[in-house]
Short mmCIF file of C-alpha atoms in Angstrom, two decimals:
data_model
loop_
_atom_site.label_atom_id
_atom_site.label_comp_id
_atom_site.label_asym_id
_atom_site.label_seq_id
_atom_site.Cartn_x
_atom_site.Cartn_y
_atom_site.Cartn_z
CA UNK F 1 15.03 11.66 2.55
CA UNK F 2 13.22 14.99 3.30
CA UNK F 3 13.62 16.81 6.48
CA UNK F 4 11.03 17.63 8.88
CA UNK F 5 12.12 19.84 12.05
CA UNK F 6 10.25 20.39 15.52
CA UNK F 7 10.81 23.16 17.90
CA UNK F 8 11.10 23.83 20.54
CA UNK F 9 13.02 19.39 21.25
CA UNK F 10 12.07 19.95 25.00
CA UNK F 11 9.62 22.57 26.98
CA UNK F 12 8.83 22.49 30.58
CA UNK F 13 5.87 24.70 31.55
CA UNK F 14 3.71 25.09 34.90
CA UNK F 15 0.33 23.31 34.97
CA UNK F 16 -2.03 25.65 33.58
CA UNK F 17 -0.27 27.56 30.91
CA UNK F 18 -0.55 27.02 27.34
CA UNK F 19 2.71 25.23 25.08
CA UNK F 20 3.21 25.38 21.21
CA UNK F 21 4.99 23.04 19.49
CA UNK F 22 6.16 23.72 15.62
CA UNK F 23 6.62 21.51 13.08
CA UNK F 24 8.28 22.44 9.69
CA UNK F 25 8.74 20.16 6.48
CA UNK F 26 12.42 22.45 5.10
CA UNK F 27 12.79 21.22 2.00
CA UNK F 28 9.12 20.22 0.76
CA UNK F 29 5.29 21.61 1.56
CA UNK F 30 3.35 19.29 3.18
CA UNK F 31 -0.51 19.72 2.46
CA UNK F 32 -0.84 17.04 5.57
CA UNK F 33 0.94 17.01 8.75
CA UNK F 34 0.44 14.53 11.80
CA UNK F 35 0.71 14.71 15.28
CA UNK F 36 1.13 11.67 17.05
CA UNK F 37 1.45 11.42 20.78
CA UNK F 38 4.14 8.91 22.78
CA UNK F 39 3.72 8.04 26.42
CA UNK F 40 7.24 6.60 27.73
CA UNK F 41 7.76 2.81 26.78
CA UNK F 42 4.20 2.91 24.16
CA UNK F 43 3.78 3.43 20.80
CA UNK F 44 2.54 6.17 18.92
CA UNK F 45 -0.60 6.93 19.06
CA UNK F 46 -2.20 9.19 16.13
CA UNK F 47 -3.96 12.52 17.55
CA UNK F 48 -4.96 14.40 14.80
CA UNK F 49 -4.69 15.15 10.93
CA UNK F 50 -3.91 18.76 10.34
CA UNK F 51 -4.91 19.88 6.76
CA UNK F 52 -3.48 23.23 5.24
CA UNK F 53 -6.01 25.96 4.63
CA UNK F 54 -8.85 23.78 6.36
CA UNK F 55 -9.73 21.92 10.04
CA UNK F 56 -7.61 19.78 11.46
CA UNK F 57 -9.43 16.00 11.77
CA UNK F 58 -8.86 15.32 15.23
CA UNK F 59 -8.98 11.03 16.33
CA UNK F 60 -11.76 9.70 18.38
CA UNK F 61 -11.00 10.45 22.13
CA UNK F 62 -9.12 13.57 21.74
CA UNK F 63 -9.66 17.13 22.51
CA UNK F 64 -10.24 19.64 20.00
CA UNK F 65 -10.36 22.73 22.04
CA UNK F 66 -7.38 21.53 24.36
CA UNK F 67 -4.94 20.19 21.65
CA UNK F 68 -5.19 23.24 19.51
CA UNK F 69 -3.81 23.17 15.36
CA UNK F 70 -2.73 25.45 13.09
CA UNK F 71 -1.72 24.60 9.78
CA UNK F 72 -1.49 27.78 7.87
CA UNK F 73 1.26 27.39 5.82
CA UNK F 74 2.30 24.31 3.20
CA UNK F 75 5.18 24.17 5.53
CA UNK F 76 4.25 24.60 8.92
CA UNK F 77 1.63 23.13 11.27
CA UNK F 78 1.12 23.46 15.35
CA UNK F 79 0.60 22.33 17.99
CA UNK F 80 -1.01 24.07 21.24
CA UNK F 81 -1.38 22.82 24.31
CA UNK F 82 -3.85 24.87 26.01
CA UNK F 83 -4.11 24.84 29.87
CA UNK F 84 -1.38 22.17 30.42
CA UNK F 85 -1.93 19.92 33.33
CA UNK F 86 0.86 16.90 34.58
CA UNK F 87 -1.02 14.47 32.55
CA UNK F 88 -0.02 16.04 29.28
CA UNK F 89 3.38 15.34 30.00
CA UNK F 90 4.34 13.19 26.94
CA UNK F 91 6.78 13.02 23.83
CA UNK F 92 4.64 14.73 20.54
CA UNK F 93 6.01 13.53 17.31
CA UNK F 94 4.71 15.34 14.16
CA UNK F 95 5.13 13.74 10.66
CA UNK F 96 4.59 15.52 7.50
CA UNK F 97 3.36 13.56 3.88
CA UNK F 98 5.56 14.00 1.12
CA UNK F 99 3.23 13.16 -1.52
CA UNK F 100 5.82 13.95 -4.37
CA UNK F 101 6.99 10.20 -5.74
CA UNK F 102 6.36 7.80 -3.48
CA UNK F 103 3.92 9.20 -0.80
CA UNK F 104 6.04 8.59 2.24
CA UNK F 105 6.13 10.47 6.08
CA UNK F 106 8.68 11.88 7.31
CA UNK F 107 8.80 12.47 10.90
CA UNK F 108 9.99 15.39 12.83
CA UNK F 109 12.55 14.30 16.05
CA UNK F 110 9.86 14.74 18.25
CA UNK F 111 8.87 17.14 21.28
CA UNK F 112 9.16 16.43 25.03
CA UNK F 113 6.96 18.04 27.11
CA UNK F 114 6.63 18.08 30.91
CA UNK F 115 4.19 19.67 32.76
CA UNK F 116 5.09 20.50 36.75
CA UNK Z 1 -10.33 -1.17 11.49
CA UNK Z 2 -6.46 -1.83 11.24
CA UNK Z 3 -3.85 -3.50 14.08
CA UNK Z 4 -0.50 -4.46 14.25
CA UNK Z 5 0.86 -7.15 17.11
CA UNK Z 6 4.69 -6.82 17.53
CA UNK Z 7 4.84 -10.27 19.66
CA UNK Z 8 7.88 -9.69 22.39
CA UNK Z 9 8.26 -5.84 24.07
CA UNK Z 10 11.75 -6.62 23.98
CA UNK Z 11 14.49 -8.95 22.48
CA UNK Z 12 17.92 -9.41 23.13
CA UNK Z 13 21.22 -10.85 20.66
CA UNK Z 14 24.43 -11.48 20.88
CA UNK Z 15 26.53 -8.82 18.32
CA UNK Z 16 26.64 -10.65 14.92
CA UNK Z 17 24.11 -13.05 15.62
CA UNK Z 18 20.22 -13.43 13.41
CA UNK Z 19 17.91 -10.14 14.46
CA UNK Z 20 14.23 -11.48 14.16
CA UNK Z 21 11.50 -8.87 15.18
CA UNK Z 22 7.84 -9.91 14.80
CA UNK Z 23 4.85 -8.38 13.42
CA UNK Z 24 1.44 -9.82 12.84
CA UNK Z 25 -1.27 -7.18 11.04
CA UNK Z 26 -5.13 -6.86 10.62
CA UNK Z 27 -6.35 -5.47 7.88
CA UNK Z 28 -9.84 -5.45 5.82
CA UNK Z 29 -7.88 -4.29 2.55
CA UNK Z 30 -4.88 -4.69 1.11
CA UNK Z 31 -2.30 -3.39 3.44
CA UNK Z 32 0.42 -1.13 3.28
CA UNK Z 33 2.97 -2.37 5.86
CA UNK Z 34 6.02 -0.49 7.20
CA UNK Z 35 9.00 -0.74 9.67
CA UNK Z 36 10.34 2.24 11.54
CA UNK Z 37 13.28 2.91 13.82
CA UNK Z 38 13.54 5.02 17.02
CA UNK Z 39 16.72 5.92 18.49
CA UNK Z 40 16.20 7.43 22.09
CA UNK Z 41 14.03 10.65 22.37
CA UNK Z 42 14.45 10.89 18.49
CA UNK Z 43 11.74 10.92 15.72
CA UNK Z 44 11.15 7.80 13.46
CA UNK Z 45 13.10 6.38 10.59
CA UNK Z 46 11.59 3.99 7.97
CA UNK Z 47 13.38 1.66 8.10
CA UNK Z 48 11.77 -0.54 4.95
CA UNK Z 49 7.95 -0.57 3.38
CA UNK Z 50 5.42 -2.89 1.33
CA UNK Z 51 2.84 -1.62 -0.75
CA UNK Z 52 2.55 -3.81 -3.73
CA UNK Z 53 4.78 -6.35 -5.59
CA UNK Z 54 7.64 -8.04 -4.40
CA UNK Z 55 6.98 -9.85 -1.38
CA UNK Z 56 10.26 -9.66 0.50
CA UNK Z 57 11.24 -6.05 0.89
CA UNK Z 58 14.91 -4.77 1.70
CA UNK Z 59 15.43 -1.70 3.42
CA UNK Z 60 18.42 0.27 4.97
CA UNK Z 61 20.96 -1.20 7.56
CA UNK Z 62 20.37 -4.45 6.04
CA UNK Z 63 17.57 -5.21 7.14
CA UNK Z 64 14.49 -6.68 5.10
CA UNK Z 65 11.44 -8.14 5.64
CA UNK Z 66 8.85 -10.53 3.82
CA UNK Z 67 5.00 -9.91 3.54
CA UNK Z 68 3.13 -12.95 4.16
CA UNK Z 69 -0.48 -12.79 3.57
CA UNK Z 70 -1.67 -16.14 4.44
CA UNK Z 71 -0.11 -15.74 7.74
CA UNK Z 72 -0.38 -11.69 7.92
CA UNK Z 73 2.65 -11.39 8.84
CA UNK Z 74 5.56 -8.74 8.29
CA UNK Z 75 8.42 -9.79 10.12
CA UNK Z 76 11.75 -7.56 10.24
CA UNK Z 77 14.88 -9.34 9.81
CA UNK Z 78 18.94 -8.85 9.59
CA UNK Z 79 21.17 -11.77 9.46
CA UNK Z 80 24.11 -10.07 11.78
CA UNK Z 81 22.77 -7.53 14.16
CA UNK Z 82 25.53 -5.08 15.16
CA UNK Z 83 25.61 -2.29 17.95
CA UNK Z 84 24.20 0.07 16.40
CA UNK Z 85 21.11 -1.89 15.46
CA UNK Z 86 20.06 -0.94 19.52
CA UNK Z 87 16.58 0.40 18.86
CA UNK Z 88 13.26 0.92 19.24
CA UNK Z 89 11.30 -0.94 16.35
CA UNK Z 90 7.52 0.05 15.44
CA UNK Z 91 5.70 -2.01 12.46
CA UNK Z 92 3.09 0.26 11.88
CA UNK Z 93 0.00 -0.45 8.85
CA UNK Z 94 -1.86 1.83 6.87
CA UNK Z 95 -4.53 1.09 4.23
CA UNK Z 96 -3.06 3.60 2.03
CA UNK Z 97 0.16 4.75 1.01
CA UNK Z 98 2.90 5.95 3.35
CA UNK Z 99 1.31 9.14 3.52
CA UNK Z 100 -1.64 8.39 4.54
CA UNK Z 101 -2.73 7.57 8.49
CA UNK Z 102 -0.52 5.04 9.99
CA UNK Z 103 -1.42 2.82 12.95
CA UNK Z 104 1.91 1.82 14.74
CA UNK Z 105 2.23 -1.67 16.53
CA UNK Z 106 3.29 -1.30 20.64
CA UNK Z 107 7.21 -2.26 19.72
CA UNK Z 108 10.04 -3.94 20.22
CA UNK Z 109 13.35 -2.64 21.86
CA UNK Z 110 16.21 -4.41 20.32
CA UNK Z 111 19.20 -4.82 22.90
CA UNK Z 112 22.19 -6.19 21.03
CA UNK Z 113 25.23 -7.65 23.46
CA UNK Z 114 28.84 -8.49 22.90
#
């Protein structure tokens, strides 16, 4: 299957400063990346669409202006964390569509972030 | 809107003996209905998928799974579970293809003991 990387695999920050996370598809572009969010022991839950060349499409309940992304490439899309505070402490999983063939995501090994 | 129930947080075999994972869906269309594996504080990897056709799907690690729509159920199944089945399992639905938005059920950590 394809690959999809994330960097940095773990970032601890103080409470108030800002984290990005990258997410790369290496061997195919990816018009549509995710970014999913896991708390420890919970499933994924989907936090925004990111779209190359346009808006990301952010899910009910999330914030725009604090979960910042950036897709500006067909192989790159991320993910800012602006004005981290404890509660963002969480594992952020990106996927990216591979619409050649069979339309699957593939996700990235996933980010953990902790927040002191 | 879409759901997925994985009934049991966690379930525990003996090496070698029948892994059974559960997963009931909602869906106002068709679904598209996948299974994905999590090793610890790694990504996910599909494990298996259904869009359309064949009913019972088989996927890698031996493991397969059968779409039943009267019953909306996808459960995940292997007939020996080994070691290295120990894993987080997610059945996730989407009302598109793979690509497409996927809503992941709560799931299951498989323990497997000698």
């Amino acid at each position: 299957g394809a690959v999809v990387s994330q960097h940095p695999s773990r970032v601890i920050c103080k409470s108030g400063t800002s984290v990005k996370i990258e997410c790369r598809s290496l061997d195919f572009q990816a018009t549509t990346m995710f970014w999913y969010r896991q708390f420890p022991k919970q499933s994924l839950m989907l936090m925004a669409t990111s779209n190359e060349g346009s808006k990301a499409t952010y899910e009910q309940g999330v914030e725009k202006d604090k979960f910042l992304i950036n897709h500006a490439s067909l192989t790159l899309s991320t993910l800012t964390v602006t004005s981290a505070h404890p509660e963002d402490s969480s594992f952020y999983i990106c996927s990216a569509r591979d619409n050649r063939g069979q339309d699957t995501q593939y996700f990235g090994p996933g980010t953990r972030l902790t927040v002191l | 809107a879409q759901s997925v129930t994985q009934l049991g947080s966690h379930v525990s075999v003996s090496e070698g003996a029948l892994v059974l994972l559960r997963c009931n869906y909602s869906s106002s269309v068709p679904p598209y209905l996948f299974w994905y594996v999590q090793y610890p504080n790694q990504g996910l990897q599909l494990l298996l998928k259904y869009t359309t056709g064949a009913t019972l799907v088989k996927g890698i690690n031996g493991f397969e799974a059968e779409f039943k729509k009267s019953e909306t159920s996808f459960h995940l199944t292997k007939p020996s579970a080994h070691m290295s089945d120990a894993a987080e399992y997610f059945c996730a639905v989407s009302d598109a293809g793979g690509g497409n938005k996927l809503t992941f059920g709560t799931g299951t950590q498989l323990k497997v003991e000698l």
